[in-house]
XYZ file of N, CA and C in Angstrom:
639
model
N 39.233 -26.271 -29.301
C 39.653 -25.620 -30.534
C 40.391 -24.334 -30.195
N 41.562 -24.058 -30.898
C 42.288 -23.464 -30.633
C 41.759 -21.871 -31.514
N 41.073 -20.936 -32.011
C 40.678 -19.791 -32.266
C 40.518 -18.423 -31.597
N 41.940 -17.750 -31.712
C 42.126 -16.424 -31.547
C 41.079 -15.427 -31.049
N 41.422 -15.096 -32.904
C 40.815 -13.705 -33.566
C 40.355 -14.084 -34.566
N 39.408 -15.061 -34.587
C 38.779 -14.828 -36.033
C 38.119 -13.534 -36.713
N 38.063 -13.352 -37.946
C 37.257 -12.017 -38.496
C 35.928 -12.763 -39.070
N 34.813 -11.897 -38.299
C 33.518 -12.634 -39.135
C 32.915 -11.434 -38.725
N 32.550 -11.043 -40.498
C 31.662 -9.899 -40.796
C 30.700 -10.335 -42.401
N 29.477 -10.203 -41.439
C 28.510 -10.855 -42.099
C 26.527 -10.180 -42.133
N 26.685 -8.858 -42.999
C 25.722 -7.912 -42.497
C 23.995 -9.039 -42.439
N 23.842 -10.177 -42.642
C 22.629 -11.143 -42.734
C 23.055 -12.074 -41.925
N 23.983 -12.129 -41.047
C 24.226 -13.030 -40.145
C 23.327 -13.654 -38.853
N 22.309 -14.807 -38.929
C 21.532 -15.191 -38.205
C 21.998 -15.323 -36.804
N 22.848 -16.852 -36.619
C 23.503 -17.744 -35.982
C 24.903 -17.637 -36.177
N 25.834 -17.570 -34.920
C 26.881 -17.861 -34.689
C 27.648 -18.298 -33.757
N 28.328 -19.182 -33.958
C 28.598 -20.827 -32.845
C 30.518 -20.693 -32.597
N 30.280 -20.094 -31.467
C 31.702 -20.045 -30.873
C 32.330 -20.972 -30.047
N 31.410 -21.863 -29.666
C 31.589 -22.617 -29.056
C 32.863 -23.414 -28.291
N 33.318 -23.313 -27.087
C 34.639 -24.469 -26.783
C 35.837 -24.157 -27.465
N 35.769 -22.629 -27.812
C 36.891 -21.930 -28.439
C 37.661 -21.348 -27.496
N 38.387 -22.153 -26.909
C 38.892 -21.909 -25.684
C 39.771 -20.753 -25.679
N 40.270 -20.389 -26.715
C 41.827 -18.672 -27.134
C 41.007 -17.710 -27.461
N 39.802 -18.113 -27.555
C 39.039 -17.100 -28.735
C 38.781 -15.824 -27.788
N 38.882 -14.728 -27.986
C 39.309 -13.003 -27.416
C 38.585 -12.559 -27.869
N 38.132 -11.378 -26.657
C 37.531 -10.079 -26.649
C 36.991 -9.499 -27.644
N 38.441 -9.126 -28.049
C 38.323 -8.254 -29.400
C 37.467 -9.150 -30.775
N 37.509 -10.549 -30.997
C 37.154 -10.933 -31.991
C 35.358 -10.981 -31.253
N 35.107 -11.235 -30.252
C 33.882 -11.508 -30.157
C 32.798 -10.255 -30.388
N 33.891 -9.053 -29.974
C 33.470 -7.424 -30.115
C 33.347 -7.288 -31.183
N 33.964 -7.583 -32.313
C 34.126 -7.291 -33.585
C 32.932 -8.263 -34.352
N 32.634 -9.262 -34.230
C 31.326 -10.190 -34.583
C 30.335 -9.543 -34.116
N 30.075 -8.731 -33.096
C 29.171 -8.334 -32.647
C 28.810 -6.817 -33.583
N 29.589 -6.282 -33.679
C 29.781 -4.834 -34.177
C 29.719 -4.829 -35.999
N 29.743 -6.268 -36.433
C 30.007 -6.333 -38.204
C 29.169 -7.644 -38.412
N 27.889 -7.994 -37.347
C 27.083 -8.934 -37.771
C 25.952 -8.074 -37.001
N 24.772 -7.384 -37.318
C 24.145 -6.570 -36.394
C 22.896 -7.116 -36.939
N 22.655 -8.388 -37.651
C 21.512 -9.265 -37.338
C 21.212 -10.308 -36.731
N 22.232 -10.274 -35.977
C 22.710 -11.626 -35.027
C 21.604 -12.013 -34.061
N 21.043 -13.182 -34.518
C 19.838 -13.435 -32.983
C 20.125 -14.489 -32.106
N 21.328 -15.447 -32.647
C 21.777 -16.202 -31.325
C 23.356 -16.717 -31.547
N 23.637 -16.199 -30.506
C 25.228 -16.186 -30.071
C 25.435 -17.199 -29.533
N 26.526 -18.527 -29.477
C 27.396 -19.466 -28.783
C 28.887 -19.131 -28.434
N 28.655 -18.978 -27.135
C 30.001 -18.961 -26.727
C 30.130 -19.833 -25.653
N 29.865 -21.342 -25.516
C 30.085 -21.622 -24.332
C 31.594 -22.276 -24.248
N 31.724 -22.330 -22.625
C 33.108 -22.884 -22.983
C 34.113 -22.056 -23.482
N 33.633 -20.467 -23.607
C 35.147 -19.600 -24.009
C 35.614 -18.733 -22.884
N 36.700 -19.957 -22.003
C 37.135 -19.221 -21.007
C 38.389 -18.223 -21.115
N 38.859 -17.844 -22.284
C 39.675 -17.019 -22.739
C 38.934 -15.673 -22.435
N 37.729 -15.567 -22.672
C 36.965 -14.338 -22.356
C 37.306 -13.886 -21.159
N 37.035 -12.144 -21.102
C 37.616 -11.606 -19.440
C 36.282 -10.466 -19.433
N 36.008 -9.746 -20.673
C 35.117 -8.712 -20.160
C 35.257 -7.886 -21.636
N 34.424 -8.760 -22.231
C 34.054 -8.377 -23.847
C 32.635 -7.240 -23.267
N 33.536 -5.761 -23.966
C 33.109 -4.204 -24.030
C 31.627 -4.741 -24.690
N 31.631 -5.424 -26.039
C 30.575 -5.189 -26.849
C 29.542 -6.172 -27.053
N 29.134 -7.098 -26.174
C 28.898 -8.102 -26.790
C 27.415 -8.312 -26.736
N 26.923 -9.100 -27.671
C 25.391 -9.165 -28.131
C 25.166 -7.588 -28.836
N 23.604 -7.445 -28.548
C 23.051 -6.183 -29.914
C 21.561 -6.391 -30.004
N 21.328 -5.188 -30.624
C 19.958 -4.871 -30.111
C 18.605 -6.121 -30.904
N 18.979 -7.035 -31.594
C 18.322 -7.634 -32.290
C 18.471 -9.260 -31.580
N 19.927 -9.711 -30.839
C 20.117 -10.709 -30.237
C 18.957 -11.674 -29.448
N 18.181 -12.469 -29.686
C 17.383 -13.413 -29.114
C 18.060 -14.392 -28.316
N 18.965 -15.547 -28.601
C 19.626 -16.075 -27.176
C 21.210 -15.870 -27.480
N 21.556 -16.182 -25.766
C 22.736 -16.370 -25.661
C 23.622 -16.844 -24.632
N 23.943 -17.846 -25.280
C 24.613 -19.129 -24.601
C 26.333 -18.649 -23.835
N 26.165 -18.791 -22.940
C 27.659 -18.467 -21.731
C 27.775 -19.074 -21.288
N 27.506 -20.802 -21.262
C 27.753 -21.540 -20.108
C 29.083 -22.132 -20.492
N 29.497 -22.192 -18.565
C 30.812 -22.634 -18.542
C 31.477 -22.151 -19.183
N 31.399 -20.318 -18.886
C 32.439 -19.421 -19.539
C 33.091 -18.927 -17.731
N 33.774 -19.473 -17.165
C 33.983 -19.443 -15.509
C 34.687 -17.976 -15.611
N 35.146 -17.330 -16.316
C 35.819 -16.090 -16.169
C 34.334 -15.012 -15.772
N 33.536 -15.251 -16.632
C 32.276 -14.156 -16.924
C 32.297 -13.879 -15.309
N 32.054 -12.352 -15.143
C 32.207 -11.653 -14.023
C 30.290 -10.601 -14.191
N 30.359 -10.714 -13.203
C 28.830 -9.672 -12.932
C 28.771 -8.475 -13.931
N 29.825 -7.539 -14.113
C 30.305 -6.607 -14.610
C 30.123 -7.054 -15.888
N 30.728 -7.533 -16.788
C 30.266 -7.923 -18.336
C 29.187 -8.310 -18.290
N 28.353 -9.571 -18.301
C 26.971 -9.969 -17.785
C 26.043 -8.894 -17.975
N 26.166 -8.210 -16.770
C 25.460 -7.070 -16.790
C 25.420 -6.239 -18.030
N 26.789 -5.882 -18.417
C 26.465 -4.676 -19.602
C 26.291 -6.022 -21.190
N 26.385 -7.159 -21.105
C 25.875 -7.729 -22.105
C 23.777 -7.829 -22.017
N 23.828 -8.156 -21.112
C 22.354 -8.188 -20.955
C 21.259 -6.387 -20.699
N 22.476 -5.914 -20.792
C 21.999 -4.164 -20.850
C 21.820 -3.943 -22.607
N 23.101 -4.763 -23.328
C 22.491 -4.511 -25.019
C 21.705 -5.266 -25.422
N 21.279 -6.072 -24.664
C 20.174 -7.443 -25.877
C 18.704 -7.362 -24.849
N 17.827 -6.129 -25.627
C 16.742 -5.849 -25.135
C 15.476 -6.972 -25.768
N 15.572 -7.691 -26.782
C 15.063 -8.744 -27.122
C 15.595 -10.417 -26.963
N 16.725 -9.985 -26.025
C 16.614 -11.482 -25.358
C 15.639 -12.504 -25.266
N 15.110 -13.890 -25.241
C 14.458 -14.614 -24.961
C 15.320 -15.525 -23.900
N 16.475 -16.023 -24.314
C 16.953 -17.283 -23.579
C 18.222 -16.539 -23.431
N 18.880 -16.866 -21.839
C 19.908 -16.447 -21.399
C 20.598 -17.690 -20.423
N 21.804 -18.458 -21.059
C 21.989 -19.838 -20.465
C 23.714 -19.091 -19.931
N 23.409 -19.295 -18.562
C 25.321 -18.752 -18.259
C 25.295 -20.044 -16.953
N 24.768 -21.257 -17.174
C 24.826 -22.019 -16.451
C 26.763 -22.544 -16.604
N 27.366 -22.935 -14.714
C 28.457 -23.190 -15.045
C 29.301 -21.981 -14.794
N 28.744 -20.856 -14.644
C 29.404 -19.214 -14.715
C 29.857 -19.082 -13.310
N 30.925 -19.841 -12.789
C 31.410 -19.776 -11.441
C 31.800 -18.219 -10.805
N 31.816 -17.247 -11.609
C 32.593 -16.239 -10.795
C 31.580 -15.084 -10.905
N 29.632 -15.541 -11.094
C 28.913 -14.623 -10.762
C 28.377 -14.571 -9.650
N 28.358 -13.560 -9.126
C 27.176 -13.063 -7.714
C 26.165 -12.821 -7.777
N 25.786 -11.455 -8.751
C 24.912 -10.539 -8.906
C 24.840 -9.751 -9.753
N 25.019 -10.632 -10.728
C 24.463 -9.309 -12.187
C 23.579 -8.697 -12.194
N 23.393 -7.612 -12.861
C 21.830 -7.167 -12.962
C 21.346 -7.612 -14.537
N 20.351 -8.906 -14.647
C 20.220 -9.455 -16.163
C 18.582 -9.426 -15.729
N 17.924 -9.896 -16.661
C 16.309 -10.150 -16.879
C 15.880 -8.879 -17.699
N 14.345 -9.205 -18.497
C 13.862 -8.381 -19.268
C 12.733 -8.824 -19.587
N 11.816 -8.004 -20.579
C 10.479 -7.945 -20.759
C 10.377 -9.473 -21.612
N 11.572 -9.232 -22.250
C 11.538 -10.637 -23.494
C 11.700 -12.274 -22.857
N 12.212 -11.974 -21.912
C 13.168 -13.160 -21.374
C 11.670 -14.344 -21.344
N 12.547 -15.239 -21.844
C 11.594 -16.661 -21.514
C 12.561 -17.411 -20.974
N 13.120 -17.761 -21.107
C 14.269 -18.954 -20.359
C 15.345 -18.361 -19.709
N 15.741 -18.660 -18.397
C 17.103 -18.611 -18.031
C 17.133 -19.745 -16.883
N 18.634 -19.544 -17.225
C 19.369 -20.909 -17.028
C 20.813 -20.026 -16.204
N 21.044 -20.656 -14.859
C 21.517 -20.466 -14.238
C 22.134 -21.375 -13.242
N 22.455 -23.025 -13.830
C 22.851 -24.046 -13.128
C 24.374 -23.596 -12.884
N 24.701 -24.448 -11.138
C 25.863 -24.510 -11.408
C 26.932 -23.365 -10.812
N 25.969 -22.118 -10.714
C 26.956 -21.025 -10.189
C 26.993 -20.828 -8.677
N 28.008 -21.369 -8.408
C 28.182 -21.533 -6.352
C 28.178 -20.136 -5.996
N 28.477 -19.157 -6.448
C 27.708 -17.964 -6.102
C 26.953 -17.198 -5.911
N 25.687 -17.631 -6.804
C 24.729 -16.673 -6.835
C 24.097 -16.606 -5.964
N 23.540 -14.867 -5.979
C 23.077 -14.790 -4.934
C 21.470 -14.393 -4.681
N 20.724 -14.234 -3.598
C 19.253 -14.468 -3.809
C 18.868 -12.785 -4.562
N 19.485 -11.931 -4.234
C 19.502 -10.891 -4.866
C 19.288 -11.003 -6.266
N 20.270 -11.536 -7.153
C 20.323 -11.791 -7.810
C 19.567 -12.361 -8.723
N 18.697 -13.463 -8.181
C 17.688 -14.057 -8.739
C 16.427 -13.197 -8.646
N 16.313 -13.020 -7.737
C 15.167 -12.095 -7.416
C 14.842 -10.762 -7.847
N 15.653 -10.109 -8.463
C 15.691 -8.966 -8.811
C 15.081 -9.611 -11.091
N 16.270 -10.296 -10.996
C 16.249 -11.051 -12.659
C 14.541 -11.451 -12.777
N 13.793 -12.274 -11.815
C 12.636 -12.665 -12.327
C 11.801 -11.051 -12.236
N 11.908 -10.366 -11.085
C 10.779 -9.055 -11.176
C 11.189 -8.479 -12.964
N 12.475 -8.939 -13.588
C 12.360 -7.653 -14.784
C 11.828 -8.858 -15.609
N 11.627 -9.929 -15.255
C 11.063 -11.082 -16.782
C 9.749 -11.119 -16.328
N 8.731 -10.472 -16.802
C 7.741 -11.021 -16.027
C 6.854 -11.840 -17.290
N 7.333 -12.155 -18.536
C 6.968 -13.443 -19.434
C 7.951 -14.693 -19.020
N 8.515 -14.777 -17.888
C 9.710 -15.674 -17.777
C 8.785 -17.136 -17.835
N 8.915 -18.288 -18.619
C 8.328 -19.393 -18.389
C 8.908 -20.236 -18.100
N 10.755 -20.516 -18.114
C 11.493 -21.304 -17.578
C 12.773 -20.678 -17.272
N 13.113 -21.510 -15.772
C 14.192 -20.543 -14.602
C 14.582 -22.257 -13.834
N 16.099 -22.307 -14.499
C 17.395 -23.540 -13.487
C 17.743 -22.489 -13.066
N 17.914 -23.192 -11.990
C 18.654 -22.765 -10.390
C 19.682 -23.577 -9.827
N 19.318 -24.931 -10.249
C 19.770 -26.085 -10.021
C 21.601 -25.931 -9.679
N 21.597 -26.643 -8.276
C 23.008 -26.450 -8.166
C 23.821 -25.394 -7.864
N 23.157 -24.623 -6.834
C 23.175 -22.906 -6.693
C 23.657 -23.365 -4.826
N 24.268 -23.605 -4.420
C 24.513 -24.030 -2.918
C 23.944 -22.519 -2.312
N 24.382 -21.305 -3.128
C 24.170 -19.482 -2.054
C 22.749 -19.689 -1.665
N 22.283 -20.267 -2.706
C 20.364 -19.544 -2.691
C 19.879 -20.034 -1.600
N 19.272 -19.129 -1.013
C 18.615 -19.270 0.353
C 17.434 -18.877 0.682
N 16.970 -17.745 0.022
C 15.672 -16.992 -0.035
C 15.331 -16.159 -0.980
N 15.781 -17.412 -2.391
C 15.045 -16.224 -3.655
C 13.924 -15.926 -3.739
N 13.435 -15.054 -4.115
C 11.982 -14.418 -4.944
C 11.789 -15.180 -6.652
N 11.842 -16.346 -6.547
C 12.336 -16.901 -7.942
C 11.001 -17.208 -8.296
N 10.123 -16.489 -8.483
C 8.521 -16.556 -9.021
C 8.245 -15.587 -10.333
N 7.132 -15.912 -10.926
C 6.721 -15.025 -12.520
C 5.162 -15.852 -12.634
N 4.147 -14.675 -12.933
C 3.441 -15.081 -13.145
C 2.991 -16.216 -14.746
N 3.513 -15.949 -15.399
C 4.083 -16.734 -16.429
C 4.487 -18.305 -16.630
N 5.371 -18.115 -15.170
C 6.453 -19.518 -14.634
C 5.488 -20.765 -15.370
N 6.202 -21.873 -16.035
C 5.925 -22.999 -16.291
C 6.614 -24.102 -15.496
N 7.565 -23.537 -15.708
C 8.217 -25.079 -15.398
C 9.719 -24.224 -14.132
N 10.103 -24.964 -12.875
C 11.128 -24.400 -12.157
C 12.147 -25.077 -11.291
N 13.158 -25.277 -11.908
C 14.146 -26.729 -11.173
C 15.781 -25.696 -10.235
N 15.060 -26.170 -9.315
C 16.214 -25.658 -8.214
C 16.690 -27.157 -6.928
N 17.213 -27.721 -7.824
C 17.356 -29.223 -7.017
C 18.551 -29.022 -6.867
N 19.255 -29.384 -5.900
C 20.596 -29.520 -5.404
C 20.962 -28.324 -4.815
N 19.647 -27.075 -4.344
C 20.156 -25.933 -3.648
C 19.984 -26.340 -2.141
N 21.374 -26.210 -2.082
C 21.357 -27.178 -0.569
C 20.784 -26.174 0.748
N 21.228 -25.050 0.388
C 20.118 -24.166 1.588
C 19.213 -23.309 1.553
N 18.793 -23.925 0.336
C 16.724 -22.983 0.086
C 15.919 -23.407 1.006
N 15.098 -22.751 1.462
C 14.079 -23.378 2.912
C 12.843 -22.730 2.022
N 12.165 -23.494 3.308
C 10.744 -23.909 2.783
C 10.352 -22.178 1.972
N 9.819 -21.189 3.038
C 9.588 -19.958 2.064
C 9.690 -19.605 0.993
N 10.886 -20.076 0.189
C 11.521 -19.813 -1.457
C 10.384 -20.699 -1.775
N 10.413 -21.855 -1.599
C 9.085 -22.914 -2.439
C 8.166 -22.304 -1.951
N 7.317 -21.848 -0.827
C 6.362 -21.367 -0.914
C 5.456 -20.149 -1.767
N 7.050 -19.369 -1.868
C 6.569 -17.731 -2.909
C 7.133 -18.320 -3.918
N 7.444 -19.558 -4.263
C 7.233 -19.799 -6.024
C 6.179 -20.457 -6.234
N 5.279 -20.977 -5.553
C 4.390 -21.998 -5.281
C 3.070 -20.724 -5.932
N 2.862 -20.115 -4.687
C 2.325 -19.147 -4.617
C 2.066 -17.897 -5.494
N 2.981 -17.445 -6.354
C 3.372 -16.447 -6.835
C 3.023 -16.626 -8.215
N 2.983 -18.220 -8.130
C 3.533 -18.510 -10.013
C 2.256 -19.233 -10.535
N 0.899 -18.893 -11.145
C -0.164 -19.742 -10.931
C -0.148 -20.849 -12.001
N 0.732 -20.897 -12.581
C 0.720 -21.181 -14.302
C 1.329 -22.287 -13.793
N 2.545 -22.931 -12.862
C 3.394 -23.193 -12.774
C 3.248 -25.031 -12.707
N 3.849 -25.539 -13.838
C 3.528 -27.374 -13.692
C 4.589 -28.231 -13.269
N 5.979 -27.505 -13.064
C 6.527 -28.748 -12.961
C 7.881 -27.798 -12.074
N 7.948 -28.317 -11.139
C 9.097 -27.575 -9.926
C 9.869 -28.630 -9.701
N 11.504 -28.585 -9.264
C 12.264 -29.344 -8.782
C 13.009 -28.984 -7.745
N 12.750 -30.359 -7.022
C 13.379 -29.493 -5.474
C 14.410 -31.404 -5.366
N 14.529 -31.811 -5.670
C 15.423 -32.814 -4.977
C 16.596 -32.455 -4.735
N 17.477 -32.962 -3.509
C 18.512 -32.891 -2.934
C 18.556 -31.634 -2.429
N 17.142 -30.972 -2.043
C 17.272 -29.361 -1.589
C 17.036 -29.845 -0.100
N 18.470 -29.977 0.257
C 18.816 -30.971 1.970
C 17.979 -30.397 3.100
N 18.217 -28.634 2.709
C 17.630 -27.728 4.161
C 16.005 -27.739 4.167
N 15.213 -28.029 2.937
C 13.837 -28.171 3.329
C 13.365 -29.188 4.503
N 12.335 -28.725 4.931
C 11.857 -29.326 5.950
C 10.322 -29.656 6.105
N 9.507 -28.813 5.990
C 8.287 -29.012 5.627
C 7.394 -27.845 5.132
N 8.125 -27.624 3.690
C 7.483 -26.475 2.667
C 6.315 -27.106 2.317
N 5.366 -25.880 1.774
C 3.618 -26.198 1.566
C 4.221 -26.132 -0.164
N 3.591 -27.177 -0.756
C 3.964 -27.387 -1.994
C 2.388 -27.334 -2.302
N 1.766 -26.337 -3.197
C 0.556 -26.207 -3.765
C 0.721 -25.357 -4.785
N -0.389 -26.045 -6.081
C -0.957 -24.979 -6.543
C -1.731 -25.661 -8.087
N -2.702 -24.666 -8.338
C -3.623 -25.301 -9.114
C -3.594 -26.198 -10.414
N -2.306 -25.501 -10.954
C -1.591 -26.086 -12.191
C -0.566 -26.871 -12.052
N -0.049 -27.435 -10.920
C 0.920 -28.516 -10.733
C 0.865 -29.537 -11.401
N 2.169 -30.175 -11.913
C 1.505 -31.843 -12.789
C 2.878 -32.191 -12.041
N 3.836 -31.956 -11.849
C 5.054 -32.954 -11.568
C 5.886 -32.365 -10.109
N 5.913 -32.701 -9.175
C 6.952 -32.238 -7.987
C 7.499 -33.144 -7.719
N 9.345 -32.999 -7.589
C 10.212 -34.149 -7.863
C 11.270 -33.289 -5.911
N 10.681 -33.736 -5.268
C 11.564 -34.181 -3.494
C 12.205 -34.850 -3.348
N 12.551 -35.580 -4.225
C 13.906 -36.808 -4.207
C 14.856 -36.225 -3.551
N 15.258 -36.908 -1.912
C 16.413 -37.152 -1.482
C 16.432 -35.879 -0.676
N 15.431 -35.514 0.015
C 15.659 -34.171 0.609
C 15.873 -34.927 1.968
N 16.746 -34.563 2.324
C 16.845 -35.378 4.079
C 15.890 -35.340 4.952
N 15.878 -33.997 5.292
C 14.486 -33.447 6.385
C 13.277 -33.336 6.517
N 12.951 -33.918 5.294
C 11.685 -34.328 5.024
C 10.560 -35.389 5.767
């Protein structure tokens, strides 16, 4: 869909779905943000027209969807997840051109982070110490990750399958770390070799296709 600059100012505005608005700009997403200030969940996936929207989200924002926005840079990221202190869900799965934002928070329950060949263990690791209600964390498809700290005492559920060079340690301090934790994914995670997979609340561990096993 072809959308600019739309104007949407809407002081009771719940939900708003930007979705696959591939033209859609800065300025209009700044301006939704700045003339809808009850906004609790934002869609923008798929708006790779975006470069480094000044304003985006707000202090009331609960989720917000960025995936497969490939422009999104660490730098926006960051100062979007610096205004939305009641975050719950943060999906920027697909976000090819992040490293190392600084994102996570007290609120955070979900993030979603498939997909980005960059990220880095920093990155993750830093995001779960600020969620420490975090109950679900994709990783999935992360080739950088090598030695995240990707644990929360909270953790429910944790799929990092297709990180082709996580070694055993990362599964061990999520294993370890996370007591709550029922359902982990490690298939096609090639570089494992013989990680200690335990823990009291486990119901599902999915190793499919790890070579070195």
């Amino acid at each position: 869909a072809s959308l600019r600059a739309p104007r949407v100012a809407a002081p009771r505005l719940r939900a708003l779905n930007y979705s696959d608005c591939f033209e859609l700009s800065d300025a209009a997403v700044e301006a939704a943000c700045a003339h809808c200030p009850e906004l609790l969940k934002l869609q923008l996936a798929g708006c790779n027209a975006l470069r480094a929207p000044r304003a985006l989200g707000g202090e009331r924002l609960q989720t917000l969807d960025l995936s497969d926005v490939r422009t999104l840079d660490d730098a926006a990221l960051s100062a979007a997840a610096a205004r939305c202190p009641r975050l719950s869900r943060l999906d920027c799965s697909g976000c090819g051109a992040l490293h190392s934002p600084a994102i996570g928070g007290a609120q955070l329950r979900a993030l979603l982070l498939s997909r980005c060949d960059e990220l880095s263990d920093e990155a993750v690791s830093r995001a779960c110490l600020r969620s420490p209600g975090l109950t679900s964390l994709v990783l999935s498809l992360c080739p950088a990750l090598h030695l995240p700290r990707c644990y929360s005492p909270e953790l429910l559920e944790a799929n990092l399958s297709g990180c082709s060079s996580l070694c055993d340690e990362a599964v061990e301090l999520l294993c370890f770390n996370s007591p709550r934790l029922l359902r982990v994914g490690l298939s096609l995670c090639t570089s494992l070799s013989a990680p200690c997979v335990r823990g009291v609340s486990l119901e599902k561990v999915d190793l499919a296709r790890c070579d070195h096993l």
